[in-house]
Coordinates of C-alpha atoms and ligand atoms in Angstrom, one line a residue:
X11 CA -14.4 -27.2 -7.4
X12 CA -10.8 -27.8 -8.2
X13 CA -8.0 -25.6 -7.9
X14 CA -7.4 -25.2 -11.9
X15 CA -11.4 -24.4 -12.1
X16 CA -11.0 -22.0 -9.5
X17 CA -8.3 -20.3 -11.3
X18 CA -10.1 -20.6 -14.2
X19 CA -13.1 -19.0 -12.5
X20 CA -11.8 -16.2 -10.4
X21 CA -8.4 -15.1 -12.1
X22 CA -10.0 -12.1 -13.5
X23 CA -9.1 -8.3 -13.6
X24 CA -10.4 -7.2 -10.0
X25 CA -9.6 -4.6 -7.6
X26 CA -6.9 -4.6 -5.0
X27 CA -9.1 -2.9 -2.8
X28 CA -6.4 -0.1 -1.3
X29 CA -9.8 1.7 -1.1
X30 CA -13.6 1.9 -1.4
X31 CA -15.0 3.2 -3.4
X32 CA -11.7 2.3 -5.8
X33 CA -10.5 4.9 -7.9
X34 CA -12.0 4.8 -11.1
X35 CA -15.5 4.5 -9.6
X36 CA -14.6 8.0 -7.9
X37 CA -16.9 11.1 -8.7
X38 CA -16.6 12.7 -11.7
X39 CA -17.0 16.2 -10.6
X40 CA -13.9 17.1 -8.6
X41 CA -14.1 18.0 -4.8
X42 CA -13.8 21.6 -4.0
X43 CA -11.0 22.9 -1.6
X44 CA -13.5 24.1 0.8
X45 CA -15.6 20.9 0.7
X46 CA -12.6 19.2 1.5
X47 CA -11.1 21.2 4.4
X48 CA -14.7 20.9 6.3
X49 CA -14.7 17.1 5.8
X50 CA -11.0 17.3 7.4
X51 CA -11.9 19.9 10.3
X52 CA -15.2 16.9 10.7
X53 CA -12.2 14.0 11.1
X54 CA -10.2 16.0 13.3
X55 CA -10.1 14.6 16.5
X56 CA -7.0 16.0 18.6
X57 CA -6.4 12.4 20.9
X58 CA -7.0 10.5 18.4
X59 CA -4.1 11.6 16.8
X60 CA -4.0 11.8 12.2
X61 CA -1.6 9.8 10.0
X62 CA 0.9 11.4 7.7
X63 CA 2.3 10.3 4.3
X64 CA 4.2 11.7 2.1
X65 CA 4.9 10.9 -1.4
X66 CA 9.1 11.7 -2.6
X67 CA 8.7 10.1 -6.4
X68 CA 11.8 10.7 -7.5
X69 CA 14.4 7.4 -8.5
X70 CA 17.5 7.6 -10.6
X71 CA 17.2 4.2 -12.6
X72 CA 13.6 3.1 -14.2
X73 CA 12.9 -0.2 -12.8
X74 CA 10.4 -1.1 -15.8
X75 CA 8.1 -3.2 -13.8
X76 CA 7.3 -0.7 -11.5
X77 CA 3.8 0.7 -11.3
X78 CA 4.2 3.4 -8.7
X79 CA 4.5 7.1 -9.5
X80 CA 7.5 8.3 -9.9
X81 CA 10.1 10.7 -12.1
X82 CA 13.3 9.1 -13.3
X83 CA 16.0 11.6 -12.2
X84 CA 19.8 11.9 -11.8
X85 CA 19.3 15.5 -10.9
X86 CA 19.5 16.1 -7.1
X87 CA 18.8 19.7 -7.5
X88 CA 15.1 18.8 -7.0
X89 CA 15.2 17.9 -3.7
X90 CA 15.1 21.5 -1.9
X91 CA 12.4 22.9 -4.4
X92 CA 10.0 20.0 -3.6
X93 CA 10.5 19.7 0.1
X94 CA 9.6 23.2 0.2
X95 CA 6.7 22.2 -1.8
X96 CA 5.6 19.8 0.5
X97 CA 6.0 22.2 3.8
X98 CA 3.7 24.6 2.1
X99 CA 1.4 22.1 1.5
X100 CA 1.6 21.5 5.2
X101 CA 1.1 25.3 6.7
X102 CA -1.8 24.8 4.2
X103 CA -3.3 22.3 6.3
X104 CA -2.3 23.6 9.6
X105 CA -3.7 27.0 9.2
X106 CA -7.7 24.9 8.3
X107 CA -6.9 22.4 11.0
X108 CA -9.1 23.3 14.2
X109 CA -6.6 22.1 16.7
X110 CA -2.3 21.2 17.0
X111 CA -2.1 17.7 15.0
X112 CA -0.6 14.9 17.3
X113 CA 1.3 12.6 14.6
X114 CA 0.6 8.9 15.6
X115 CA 1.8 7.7 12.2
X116 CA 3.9 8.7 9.5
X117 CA 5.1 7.0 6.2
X118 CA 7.8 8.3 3.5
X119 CA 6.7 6.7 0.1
X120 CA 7.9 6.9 -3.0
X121 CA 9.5 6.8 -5.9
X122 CA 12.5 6.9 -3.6
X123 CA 12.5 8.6 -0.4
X124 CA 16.1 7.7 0.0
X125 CA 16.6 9.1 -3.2
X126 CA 16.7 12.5 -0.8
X127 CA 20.3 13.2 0.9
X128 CA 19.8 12.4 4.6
X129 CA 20.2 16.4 5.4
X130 CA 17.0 17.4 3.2
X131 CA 14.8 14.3 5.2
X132 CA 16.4 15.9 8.3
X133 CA 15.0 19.5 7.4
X134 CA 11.5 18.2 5.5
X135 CA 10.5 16.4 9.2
X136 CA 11.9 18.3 11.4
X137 CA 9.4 21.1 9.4
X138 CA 6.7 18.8 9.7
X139 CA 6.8 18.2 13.3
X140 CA 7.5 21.7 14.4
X141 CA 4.2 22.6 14.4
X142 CA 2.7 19.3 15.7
X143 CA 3.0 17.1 18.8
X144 CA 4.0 13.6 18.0
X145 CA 2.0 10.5 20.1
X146 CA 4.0 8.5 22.9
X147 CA 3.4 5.6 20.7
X148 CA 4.2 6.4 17.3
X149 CA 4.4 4.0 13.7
X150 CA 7.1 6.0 11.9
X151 CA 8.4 4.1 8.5
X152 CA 10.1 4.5 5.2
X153 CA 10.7 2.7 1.9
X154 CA 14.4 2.1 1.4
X155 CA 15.5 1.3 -1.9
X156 CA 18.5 -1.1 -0.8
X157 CA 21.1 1.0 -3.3
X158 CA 20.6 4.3 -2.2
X159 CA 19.9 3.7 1.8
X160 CA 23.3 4.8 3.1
X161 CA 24.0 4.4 7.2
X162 CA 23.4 8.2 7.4
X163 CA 19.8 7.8 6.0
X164 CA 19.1 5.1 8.5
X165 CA 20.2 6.9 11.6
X166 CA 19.0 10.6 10.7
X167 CA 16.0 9.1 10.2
X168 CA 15.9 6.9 13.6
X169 CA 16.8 10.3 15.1
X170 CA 13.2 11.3 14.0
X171 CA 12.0 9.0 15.6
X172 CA 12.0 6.1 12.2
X173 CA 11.7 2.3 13.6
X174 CA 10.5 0.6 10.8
X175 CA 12.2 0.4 7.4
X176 CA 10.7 -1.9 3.8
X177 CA 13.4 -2.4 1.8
X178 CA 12.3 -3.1 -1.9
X179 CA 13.6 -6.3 -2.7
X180 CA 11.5 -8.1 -5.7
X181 CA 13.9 -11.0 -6.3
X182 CA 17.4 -11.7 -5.1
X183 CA 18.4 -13.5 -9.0
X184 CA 20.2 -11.7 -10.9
X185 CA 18.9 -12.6 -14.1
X186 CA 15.8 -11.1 -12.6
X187 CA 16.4 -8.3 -11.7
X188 CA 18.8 -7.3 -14.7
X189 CA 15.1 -8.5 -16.8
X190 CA 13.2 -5.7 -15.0
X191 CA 16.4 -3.2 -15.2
X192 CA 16.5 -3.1 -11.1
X193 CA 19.9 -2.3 -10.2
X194 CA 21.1 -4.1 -6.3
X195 CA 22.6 -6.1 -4.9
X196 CA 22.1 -8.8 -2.3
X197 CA 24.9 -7.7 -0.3
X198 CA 23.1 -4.2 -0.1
X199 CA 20.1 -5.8 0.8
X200 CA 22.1 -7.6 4.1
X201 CA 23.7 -4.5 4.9
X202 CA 21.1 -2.2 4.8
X203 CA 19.1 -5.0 7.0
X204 CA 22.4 -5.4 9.5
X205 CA 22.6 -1.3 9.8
X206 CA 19.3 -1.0 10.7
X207 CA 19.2 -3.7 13.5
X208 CA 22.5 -2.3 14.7
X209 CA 21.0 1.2 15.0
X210 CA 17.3 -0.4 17.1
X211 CA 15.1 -0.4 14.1
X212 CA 12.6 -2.8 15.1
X213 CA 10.7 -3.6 12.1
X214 CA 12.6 -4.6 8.7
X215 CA 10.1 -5.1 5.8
X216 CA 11.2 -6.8 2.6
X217 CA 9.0 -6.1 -0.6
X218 CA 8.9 -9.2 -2.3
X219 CA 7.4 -10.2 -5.6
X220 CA 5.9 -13.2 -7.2
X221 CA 4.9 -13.5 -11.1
X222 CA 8.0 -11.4 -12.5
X223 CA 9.5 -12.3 -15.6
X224 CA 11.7 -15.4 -16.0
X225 CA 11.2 -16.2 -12.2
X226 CA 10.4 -19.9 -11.3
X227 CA 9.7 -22.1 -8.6
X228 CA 13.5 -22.1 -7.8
X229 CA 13.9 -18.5 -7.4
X230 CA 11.0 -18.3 -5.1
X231 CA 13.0 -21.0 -2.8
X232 CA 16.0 -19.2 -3.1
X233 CA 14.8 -15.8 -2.1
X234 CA 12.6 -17.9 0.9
X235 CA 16.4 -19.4 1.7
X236 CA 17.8 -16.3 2.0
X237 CA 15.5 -14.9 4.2
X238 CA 15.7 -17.5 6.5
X239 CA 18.8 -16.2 7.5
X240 CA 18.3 -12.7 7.1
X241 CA 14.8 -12.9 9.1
X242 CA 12.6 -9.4 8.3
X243 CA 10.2 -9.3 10.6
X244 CA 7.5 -8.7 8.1
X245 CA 7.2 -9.6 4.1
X246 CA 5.0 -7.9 1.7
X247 CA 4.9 -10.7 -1.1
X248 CA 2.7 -8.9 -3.9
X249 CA 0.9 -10.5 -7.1
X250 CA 2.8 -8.8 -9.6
X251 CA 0.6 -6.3 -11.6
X252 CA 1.0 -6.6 -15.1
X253 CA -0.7 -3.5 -16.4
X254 CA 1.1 -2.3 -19.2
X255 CA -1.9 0.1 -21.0
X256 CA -1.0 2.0 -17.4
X257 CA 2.9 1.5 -17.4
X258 CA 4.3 1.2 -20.5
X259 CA 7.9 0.1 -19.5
X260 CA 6.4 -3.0 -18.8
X261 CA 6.8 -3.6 -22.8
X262 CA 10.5 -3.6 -22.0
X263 CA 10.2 -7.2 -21.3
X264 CA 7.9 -10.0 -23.3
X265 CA 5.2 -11.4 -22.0
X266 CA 6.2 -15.0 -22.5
X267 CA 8.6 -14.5 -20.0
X268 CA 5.6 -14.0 -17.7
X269 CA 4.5 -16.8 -15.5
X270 CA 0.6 -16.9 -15.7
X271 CA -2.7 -18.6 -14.2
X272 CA -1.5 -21.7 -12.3
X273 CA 2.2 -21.1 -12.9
X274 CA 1.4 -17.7 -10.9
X275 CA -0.4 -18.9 -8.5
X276 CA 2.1 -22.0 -7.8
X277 CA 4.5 -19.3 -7.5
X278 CA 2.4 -17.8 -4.4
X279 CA 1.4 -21.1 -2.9
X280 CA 5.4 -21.9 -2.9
X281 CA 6.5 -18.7 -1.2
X282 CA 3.4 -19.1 1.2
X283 CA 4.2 -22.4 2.4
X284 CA 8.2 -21.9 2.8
X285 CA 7.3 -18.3 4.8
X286 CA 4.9 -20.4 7.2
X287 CA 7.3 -23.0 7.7
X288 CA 9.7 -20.3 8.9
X289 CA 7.3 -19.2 11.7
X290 CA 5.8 -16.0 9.2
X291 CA 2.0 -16.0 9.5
X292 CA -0.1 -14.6 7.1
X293 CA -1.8 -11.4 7.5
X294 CA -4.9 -10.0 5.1
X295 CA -4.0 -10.1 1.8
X296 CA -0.1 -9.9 0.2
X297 CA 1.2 -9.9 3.6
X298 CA 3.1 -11.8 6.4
X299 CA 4.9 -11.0 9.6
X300 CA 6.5 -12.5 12.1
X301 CA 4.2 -13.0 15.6
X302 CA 6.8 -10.5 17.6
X303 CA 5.9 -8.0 14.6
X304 CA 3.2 -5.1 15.1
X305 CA 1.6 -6.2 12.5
X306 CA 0.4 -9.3 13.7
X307 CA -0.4 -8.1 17.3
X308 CA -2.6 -5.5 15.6
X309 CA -4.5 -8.3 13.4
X310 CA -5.1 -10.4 17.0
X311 CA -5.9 -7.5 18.7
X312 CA -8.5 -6.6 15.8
X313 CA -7.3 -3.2 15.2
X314 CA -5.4 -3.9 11.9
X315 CA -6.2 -1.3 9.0
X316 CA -5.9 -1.2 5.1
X317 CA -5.0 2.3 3.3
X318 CA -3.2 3.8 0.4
X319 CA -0.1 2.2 1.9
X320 CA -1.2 -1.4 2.4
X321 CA -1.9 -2.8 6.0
X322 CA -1.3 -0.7 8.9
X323 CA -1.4 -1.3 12.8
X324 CA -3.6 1.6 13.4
X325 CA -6.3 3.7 11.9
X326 CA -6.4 7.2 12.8
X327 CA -9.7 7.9 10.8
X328 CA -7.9 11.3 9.3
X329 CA -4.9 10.2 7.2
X330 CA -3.6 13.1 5.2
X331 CA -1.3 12.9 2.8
X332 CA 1.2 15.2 1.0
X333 CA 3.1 15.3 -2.3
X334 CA 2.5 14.7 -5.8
X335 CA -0.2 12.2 -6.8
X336 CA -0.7 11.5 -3.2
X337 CA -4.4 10.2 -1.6
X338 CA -5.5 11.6 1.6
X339 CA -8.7 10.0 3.5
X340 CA -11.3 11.6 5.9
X341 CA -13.1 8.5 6.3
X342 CA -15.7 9.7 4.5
X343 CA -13.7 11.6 1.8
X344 CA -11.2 10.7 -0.5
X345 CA -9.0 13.4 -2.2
X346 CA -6.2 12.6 -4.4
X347 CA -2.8 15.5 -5.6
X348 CA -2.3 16.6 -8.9
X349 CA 0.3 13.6 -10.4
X350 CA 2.2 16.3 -12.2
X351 CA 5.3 16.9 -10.3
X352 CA 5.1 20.5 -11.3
X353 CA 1.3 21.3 -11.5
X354 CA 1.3 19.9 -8.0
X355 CA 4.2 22.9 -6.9
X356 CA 2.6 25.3 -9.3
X357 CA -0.9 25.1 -6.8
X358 CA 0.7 24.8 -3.9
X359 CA 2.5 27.9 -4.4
X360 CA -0.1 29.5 -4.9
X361 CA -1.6 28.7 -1.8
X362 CA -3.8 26.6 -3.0
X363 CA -5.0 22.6 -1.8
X364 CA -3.3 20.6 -5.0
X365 CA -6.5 18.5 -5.1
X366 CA -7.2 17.3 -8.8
X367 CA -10.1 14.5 -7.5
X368 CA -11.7 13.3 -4.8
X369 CA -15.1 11.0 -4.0
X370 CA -17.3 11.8 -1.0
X371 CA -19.2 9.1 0.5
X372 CA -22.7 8.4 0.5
X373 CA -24.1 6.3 3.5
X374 CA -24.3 3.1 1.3
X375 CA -20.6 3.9 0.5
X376 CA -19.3 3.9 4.1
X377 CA -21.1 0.6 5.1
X378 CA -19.8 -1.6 1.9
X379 CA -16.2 0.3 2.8
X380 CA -16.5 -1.7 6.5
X381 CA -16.9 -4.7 5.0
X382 CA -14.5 -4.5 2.5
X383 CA -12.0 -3.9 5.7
X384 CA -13.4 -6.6 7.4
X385 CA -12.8 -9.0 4.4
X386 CA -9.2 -7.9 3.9
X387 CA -8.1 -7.3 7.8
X388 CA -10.3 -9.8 9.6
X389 CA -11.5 -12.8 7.2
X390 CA -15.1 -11.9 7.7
X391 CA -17.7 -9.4 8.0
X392 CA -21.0 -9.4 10.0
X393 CA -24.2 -7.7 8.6
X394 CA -26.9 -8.2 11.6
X395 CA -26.5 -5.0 12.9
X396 CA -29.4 -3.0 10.7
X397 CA -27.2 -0.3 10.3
X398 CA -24.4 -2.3 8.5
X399 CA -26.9 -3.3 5.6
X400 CA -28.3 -1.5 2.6
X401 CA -30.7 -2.0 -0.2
X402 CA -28.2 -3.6 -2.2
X403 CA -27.5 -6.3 0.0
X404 CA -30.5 -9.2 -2.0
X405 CA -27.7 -8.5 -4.9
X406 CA -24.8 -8.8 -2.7
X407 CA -26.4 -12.4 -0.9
X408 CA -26.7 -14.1 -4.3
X409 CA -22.6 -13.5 -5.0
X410 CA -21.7 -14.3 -2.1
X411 CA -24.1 -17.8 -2.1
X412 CA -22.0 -18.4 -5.5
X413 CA -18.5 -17.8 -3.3
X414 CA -20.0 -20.3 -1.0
X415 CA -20.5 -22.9 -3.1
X416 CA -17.3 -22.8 -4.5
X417 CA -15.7 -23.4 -0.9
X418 CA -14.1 -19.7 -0.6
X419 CA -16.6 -18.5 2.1
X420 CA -18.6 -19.9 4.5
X421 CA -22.1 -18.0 5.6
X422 CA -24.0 -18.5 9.0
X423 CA -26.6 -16.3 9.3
X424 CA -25.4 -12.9 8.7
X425 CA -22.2 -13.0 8.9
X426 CA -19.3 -14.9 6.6
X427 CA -15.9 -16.0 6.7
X428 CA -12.8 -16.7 4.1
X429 CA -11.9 -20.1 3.9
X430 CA -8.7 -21.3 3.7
X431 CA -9.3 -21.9 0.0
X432 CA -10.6 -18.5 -0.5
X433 CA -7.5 -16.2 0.9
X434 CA -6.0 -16.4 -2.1
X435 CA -8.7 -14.8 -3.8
X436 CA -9.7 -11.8 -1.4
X437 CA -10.0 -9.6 -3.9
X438 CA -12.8 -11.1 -5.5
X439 CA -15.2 -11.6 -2.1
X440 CA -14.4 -7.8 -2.0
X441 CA -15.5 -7.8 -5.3
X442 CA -19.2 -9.6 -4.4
X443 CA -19.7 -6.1 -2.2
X444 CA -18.4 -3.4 -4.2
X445 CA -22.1 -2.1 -5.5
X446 CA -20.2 0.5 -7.6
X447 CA -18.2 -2.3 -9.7
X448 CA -21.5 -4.0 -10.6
X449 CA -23.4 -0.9 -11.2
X450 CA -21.1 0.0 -13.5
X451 CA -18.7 -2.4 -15.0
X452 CA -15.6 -1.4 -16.6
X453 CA -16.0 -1.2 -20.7
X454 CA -11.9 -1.1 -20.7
X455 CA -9.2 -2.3 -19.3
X456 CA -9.0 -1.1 -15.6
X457 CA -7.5 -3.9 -12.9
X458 CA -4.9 -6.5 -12.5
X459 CA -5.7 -9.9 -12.7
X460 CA -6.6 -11.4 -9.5
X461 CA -3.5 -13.8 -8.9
Ligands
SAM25 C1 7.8 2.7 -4.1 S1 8.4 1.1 -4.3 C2 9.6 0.8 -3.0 C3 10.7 1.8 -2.7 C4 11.8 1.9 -3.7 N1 11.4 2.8 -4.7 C5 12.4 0.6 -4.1 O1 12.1 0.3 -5.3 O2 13.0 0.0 -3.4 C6 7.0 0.2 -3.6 C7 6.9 -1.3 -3.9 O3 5.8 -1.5 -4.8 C8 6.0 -2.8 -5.3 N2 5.6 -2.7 -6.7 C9 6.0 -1.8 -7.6 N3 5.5 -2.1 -8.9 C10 4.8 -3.3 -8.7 C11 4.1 -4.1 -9.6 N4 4.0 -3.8 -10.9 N5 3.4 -5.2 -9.1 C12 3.5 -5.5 -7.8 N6 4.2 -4.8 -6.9 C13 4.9 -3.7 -7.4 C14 7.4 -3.2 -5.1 O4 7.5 -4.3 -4.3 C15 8.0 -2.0 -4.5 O5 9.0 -2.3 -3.5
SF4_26 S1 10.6 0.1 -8.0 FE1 11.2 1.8 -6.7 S2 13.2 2.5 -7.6 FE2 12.2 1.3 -9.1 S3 11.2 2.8 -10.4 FE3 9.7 2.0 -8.9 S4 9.7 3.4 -7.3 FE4 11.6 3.8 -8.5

């Protein structure tokens, strides 16, 4: 099949698979707190250590492409009321937990976290690790917005213990990023990037973007020149998600100005090519990283992981996760926060979990969650063990046969693995497992598109 038929074929609204089963196809009927604190007591495993993430959602400007959750602020006087929030949310786990929590990995999300003065980060982990041991080896990171990451952020934070920084990037043009109302600089970018080197940081992500509006071949070899000299270590180069029923500030711009189909796609295959000829090598899906990066050891030493957060070099099995509209994950539970900046207080001040909805896995779940990790971290997946199969799997063979003989997969026996042509389109060979997608397929608009 050609390219432009393949496009044609698989550029549909699908999944991007952060999670089996994906949120919409969650339960209906919420997860009680107590439900949920015996699935967490079940993951906790004291040497294997949990991941922590927390969500800070405040910004000061509305970037209107953005489709995180967040609250557009200028008022600083939040930060102390949430970050006690979020230690009460803490002690509420601390006092269920059966053991002390040893922190392997921890991840500040946002919104902003840099939003937060350097002093309240300071008292917020300093809270959080008083009443935990930290691991010798630990994956400590934080999203730095490149206009509001001062030098004090960076080295408060690598005080605590911080080694990895993602600096949101998008596009260095500045007719792009006035377009989606993002306000930096490219010198912030460099200097936030030179600070943290200068202070030991060993991992400097950039979040790039391919498929904005008004960006073109050109920009994507612009940005891909600039990097060459500013070499992260690691890129996150997402599919821009249009999804404007969701986030309605992506009106703000018109959708002509959208590169679409094979004009997205070129975009990707552009980027893809210039980041391998500069020594990056691609790692799952969205990402790539230099071989001296963590991430790629992890993906050749098979231990690479997909969560919430993206890709990660290890999975602790118990992830939990604190703030507003945040998802934690027992492995075989999902639970998500209340969204609502202040409902999610509100509960937690009254000593209560903030969860607002949650899924707990059947068996069939947990098995088509495996290979839905193998897909995106590994390439492939391998059903010969009995135990990895379930009834579903007659319907599951005849999608896949279909991926096969359009060249994105190749089976032998029972076991498959992405082609070269089929990376681009992981999402849909996810797609061919996720039983609760075809059991039930969406009557409304739910997904991105695919590229
Ligand atoms: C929470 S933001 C990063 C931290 C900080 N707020 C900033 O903007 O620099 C997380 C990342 O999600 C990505 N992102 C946000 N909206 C997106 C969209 N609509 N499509 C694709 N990626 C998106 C961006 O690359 C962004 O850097
Ligand atoms: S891209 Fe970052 S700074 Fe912009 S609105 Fe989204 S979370 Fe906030």
């Amino acid at each position: 099949m050609t390219n432009s038929l393949l496009l044609e074929k698989y550029n549909t609204p699908v999944p991007r698979y952060t999670s089996y089963p994906t949120v919409p196809y969650w339960d209906e009927k919420p997860v009680a707190e107590e439900a949920w604190i015996a699935h967490v007591q079940d993951a906790f495993q004291v040497d294997r250590g949990i991941s922590l993430y927390i969500h800070l959602p405040y910004c000061e400007k509305l970037c209107t492409y953005c489709g995180c959750n967040k609250r557009i602020t200028k008022n600083h006087g939040v930060e102390q009321p949430y970050i006690a929030s979020l230690l009460k949310e803490w002690h509420l786990y601390l006092k269920n937990l059966p053991g002390r929590p040893l922190i392997k990995a921890l991840h500040l999300g946002g919104g902003t976290p840099t939003f937060f003065h350097p002093d309240q980060l300071d008292t917020l982990i300093r809270g959080i690790f008083k009443h935990a041991d930290i691991a010798s080896d630990v994956d400590f990171g934080f999203e730095a917005h490149p206009s509001s990451t001062t030098r004090q952020h960076l080295e408060t934070l690598y005080n605590l213990g911080f080694r990895r920084i993602s600096v949101g990037v998008q596009d260095f043009a500045p007719e792009i990023l006035e377009i989606i109302n993002r306000q930096q600089t490219e010198e912030e970018v460099q200097q936030v990037t030179e600070w943290a080197r200068e202070l030991g940081y060993t991992s400097v992500n950039y979040d790039l973007i391919f498929g904005l509006p008004l960006q073109t071949p050109e920009h994507i070899r612009t940005t891909m020149h600039k990097l060459e000299l500013l070499r992260p270590d690691r890129i996150a180069f997402y599919s821009y998600a249009h999804v404007p029923w969701i986030k309605p500030s992506q009106r703000a711009y018109s959708e002509v100005d959208l590169p679409l189909g094979p004009a997205k796609r070129a975009l990707y295959e552009l980027g893809r090519d210039l980041l391998e000829e500069m020594g990056y090598v691609e790692i799952g899906m969205d990402h790539f990283a230099l071989p001296t990066d963590e991430l790629y050891k992890s993906m050749k030493r098979g231990t690479l992981h997909r969560n919430f957060m993206g890709y990660t070099p290890y999975d602790t099995r118990l992830s939990i996760a604190l703030g507003a509209s945040s998802i934690s994950d027992s492995w075989d539970g999902f639970v998500q926060n209340e969204k609502n900046i202040e409902d999610y207080q509100k509960s937690v001040e009254q000593g209560h979990f903030p969860i607002v909805k949650g899924h707990l896995f059947s068996e069939e779940d947990q098995i088509i969650r495996t290979h839905i990790l193998n897909i995106m971290c590994r390439y492939g997946t391998d059903w010969s063990d009995p135990a990895l199969q379930t009834a579903l799997f007659e319907d599951i063979i005849v999608r896949i046969e279909e991926l096969e003989a359009d060249g994105l997969i190749e089976i032998n026996g029972q076991s498959l693995k992405v082609t070269a042509l089929g990376r681009p389109f992981l999402r849909n060979i996810c797609l061919a497992f996720d039983a609760r997608y075809w059991q039930k397929q969406p009557g409304g608009k739910l997904f991105s598109q695919a590229i």
